[in-house]
GROMACS .gro file of C-alpha atoms in nm:
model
  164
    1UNK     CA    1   0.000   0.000   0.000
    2UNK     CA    2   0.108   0.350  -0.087
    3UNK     CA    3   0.061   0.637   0.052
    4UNK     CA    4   0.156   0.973   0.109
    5UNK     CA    5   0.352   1.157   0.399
    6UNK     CA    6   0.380   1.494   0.472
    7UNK     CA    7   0.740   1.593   0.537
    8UNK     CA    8   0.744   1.782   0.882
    9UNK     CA    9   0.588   2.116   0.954
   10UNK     CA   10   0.355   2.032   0.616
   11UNK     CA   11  -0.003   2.015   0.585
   12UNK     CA   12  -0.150   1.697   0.475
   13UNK     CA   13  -0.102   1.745   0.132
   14UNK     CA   14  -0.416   1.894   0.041
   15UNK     CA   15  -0.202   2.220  -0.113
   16UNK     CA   16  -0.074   2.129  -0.429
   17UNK     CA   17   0.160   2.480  -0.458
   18UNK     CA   18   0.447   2.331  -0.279
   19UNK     CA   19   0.732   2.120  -0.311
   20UNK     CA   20   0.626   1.775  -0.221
   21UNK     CA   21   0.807   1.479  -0.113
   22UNK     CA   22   0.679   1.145  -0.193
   23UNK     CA   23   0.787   0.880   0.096
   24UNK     CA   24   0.638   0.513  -0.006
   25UNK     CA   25   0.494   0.329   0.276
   26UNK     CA   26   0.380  -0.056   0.267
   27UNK     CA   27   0.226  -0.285   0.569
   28UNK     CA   28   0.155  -0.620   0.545
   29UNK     CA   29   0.073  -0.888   0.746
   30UNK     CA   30   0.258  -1.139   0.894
   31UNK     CA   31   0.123  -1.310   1.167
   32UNK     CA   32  -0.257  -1.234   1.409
   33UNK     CA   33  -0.361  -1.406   1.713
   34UNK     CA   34  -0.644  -1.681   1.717
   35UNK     CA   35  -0.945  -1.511   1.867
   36UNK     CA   36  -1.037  -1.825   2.044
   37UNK     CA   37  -0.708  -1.927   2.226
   38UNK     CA   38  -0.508  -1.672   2.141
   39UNK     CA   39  -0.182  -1.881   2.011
   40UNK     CA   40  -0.036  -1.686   1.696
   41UNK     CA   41  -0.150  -1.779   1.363
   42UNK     CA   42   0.054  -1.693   1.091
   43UNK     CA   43  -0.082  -1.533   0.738
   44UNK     CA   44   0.067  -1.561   0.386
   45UNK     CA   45  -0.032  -1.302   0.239
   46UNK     CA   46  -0.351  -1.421  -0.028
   47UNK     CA   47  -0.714  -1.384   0.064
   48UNK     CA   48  -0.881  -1.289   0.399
   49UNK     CA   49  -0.711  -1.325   0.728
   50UNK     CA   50  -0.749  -1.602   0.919
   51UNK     CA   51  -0.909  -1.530   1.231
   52UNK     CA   52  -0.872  -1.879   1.383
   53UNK     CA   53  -0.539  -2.120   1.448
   54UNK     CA   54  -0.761  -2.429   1.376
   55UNK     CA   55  -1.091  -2.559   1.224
   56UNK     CA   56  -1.212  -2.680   1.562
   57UNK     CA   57  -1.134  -2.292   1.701
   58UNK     CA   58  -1.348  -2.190   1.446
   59UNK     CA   59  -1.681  -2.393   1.479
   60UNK     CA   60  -1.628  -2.368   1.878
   61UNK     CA   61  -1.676  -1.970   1.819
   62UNK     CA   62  -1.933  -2.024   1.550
   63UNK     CA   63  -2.139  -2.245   1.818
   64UNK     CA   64  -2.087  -1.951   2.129
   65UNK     CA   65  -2.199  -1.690   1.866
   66UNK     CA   66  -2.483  -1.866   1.734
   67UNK     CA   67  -2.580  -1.975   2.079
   68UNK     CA   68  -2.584  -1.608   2.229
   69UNK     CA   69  -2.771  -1.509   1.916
   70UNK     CA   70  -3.054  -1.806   2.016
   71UNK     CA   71  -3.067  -1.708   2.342
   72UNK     CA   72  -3.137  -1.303   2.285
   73UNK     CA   73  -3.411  -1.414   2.093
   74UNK     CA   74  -3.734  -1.391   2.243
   75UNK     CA   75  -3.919  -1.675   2.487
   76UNK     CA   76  -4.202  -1.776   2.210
   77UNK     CA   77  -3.971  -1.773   1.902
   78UNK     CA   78  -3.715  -2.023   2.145
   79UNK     CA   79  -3.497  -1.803   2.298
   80UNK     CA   80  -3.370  -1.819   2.666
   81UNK     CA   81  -3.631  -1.684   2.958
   82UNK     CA   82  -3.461  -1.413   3.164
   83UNK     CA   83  -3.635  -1.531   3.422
   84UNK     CA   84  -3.467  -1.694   3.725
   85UNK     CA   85  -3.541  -2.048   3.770
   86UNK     CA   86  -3.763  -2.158   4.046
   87UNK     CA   87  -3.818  -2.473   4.230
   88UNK     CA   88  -4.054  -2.640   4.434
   89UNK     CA   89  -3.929  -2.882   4.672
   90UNK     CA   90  -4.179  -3.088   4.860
   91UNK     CA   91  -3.954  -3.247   5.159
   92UNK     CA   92  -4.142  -3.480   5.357
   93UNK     CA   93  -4.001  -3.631   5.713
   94UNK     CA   94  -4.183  -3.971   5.850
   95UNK     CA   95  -4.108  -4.015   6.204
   96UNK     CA   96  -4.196  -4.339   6.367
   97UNK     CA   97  -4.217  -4.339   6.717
   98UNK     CA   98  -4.171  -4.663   6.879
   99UNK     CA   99  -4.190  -4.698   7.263
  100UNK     CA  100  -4.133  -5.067   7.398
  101UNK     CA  101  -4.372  -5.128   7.706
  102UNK     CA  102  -4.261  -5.407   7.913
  103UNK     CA  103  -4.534  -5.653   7.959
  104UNK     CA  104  -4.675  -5.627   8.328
  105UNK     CA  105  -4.606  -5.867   8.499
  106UNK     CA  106  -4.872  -6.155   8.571
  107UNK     CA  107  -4.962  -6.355   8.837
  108UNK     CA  108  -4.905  -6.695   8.810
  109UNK     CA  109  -5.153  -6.876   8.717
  110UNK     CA  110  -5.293  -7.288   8.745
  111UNK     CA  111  -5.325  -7.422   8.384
  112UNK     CA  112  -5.741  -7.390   8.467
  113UNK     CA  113  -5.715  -6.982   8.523
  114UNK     CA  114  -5.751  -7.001   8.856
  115UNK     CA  115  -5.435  -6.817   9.042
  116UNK     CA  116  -5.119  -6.999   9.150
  117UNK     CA  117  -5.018  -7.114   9.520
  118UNK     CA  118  -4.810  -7.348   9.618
  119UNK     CA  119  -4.892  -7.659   9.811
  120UNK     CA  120  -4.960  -7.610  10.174
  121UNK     CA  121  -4.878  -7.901  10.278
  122UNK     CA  122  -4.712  -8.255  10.212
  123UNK     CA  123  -5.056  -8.442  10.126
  124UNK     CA  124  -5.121  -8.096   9.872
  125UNK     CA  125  -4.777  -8.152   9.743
  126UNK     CA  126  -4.841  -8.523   9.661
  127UNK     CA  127  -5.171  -8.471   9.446
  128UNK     CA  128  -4.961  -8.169   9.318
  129UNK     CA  129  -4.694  -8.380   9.177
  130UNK     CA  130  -4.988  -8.689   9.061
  131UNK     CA  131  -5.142  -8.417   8.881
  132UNK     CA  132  -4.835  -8.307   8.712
  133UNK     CA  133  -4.726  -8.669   8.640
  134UNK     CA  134  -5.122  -8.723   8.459
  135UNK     CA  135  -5.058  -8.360   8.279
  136UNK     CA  136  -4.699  -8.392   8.189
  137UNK     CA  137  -4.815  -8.679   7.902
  138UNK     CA  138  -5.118  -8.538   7.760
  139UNK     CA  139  -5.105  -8.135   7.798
  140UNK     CA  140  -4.947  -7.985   7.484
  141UNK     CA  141  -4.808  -7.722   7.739
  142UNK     CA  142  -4.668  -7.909   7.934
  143UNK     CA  143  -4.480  -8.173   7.709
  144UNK     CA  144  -4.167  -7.941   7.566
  145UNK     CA  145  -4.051  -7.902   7.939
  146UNK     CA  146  -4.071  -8.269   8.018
  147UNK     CA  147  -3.721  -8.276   8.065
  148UNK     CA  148  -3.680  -8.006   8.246
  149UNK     CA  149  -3.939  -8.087   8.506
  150UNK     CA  150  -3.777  -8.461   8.516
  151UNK     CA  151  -3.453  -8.313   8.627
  152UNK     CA  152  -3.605  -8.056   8.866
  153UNK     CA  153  -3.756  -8.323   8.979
  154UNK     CA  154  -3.472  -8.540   9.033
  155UNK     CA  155  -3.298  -8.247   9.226
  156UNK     CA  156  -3.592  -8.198   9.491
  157UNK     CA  157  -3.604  -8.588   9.518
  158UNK     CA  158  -3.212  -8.576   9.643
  159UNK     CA  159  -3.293  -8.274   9.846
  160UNK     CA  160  -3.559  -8.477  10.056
  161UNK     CA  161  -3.335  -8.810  10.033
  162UNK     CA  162  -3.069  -8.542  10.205
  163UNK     CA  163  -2.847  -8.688   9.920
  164UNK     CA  164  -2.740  -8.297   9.822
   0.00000   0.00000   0.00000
């Protein structure tokens, strides 16, 4: 490119009544920087520019354009609401409550309901134990502690032999 320069304390040129030196100028361009990354790209000199170091540069630019373009638009013609986004959270909480009530305790009781003594006496003890000996075979409550009522037994029949 040429161009003209006015020597110093000259106008721009505009008078043509002076003496006038003619100083050629030229720029050209070597090198520009990618506008995506910013690396240097260089430029040889035929056709436009390139703005870009790399194809990939290029479409990601394309895309952030385009997309800021989409998003300006308006709402119904599918542009981005302005709008802040709101939520609504339902949060719900189940709290179970469990208390554990000992069972009170019960009186014992004869396998007929009626309240539990002991034997008064040694005739009361003997149709205690007859009764137990009739029940022990037949009662379905009283069968799965057979054995242990054998052995109790055994022990209170040392303790009165004075075997202990």
């Amino acid at each position: 490119m040429t161009k003209m320069v006015p020597r110093d304390g000259e106008q721009d040129g505009s008078d043509r009544g002076g003496d006038h030196e003619l100083v050629a100028s030229s720029e050209r361009l070597l090198e520009r920087t990618c506008e995506w990354c910013g690396k240097p790209v260089a430029y040889s000199g035929r056709g436009r520019p390139p703005r870009y170091c790399s194809p990939v540069h290029r479409r990601r630019a394309w895309e952030l354009r385009t997309a800021q373009d989409r998003a300006e638009r308006p709402v119904d013609d599918g542009g981005q609401s302005r709008e802040p986004v709101r939520e609504i959270v339902q949060h719900t909480v189940v709290l179970r409550d469990t208390t554990l009530i000992p069972p009170a305790p019960r009186p014992a009781e004869r396998l007929s309901g009626q309240p539990y003594t002991l034997p008064e006496d040694a005739v009361e003890w003997i149709e205690a134990l007859i009764a137990l000996r009739r029940e022990a075979v037949t009662n379905p409550k009283i069968a799965p502690f057979r054995d242990h009522i054998a052995r109790a037994c055994d022990k209170t029949a040392q303790a009165l032999r004075g075997e202990d």
